[in-house]
Short mmCIF file of C-alpha atoms in Angstrom, two decimals:
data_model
loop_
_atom_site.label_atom_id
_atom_site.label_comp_id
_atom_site.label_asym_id
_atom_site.label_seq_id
_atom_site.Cartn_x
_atom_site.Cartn_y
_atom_site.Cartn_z
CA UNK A 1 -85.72 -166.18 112.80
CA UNK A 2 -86.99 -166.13 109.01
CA UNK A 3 -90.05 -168.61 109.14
CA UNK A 4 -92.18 -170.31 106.19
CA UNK A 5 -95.01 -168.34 104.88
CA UNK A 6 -96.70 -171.67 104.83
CA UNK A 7 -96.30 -172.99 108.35
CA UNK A 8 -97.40 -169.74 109.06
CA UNK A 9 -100.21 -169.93 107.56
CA UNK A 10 -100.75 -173.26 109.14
CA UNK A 11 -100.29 -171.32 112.18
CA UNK A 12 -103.49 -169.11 111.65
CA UNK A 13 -105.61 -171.79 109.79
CA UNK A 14 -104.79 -175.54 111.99
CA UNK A 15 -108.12 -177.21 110.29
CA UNK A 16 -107.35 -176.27 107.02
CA UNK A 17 -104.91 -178.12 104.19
CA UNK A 18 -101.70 -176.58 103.45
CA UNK A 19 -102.99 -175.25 100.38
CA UNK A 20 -105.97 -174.39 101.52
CA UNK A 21 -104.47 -172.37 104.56
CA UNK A 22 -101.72 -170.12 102.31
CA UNK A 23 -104.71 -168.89 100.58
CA UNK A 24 -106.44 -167.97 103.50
CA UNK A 25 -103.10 -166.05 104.57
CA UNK A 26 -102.64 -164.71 101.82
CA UNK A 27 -106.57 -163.39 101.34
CA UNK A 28 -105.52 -161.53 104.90
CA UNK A 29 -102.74 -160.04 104.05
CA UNK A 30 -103.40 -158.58 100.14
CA UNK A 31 -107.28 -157.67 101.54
CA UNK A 32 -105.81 -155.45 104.48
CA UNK A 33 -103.85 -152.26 102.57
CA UNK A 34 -102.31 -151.54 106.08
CA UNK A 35 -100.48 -154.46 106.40
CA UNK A 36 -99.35 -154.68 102.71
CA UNK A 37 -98.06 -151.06 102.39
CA UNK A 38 -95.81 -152.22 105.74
CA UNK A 39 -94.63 -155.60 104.50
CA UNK A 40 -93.90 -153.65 101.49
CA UNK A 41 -91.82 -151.84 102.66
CA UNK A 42 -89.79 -154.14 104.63
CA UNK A 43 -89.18 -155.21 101.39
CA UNK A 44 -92.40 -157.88 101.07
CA UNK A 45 -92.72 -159.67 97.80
CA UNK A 46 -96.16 -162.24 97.09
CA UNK A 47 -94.08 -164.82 95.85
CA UNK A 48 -91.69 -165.16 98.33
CA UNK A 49 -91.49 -168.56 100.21
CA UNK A 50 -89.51 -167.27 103.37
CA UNK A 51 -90.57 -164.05 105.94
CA UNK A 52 -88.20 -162.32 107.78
CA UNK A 53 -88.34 -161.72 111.69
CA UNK A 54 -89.46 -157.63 110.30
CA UNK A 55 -91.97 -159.10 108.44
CA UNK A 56 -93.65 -161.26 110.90
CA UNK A 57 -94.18 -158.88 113.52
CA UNK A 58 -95.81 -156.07 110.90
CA UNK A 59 -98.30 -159.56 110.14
CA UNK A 60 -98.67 -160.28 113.82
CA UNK A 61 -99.00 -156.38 114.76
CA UNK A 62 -101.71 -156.45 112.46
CA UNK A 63 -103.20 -159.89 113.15
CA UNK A 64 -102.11 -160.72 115.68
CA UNK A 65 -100.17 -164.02 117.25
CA UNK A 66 -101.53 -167.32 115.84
#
């Protein structure tokens, strides 16, 4: 099931604004070249809005479950 990168991100960061809590996701995932290499190549893009069931478990592999 494709999810929002935002509730997501929500997910991870429950105290924090929306806004405020898609940085922090995103600070996690561009800082850690592990992770980014592997959504990249499930075909990850920065911008995107939506991540696919592939995509969330190389984010929760490497974070692990919210």
């Amino acid at each position: 099931m494709y999810k929002f990168k935002q509730d997501l991100a929500m997910a991870y960061f429950p105290d924090c604004s929306k806004a405020t809590a898609s940085k922090l996701l995103a600070r996690e995932i561009h800082s850690n070249q592990p992770l980014m290499t592997e959504l990249q190549s499930a075909g990850y893009r920065p911008t995107q809005k939506r991540l696919s069931p592939k995509q969330l478990q190389i984010i929760y592999s490497h974070l692990g479950h919210p």
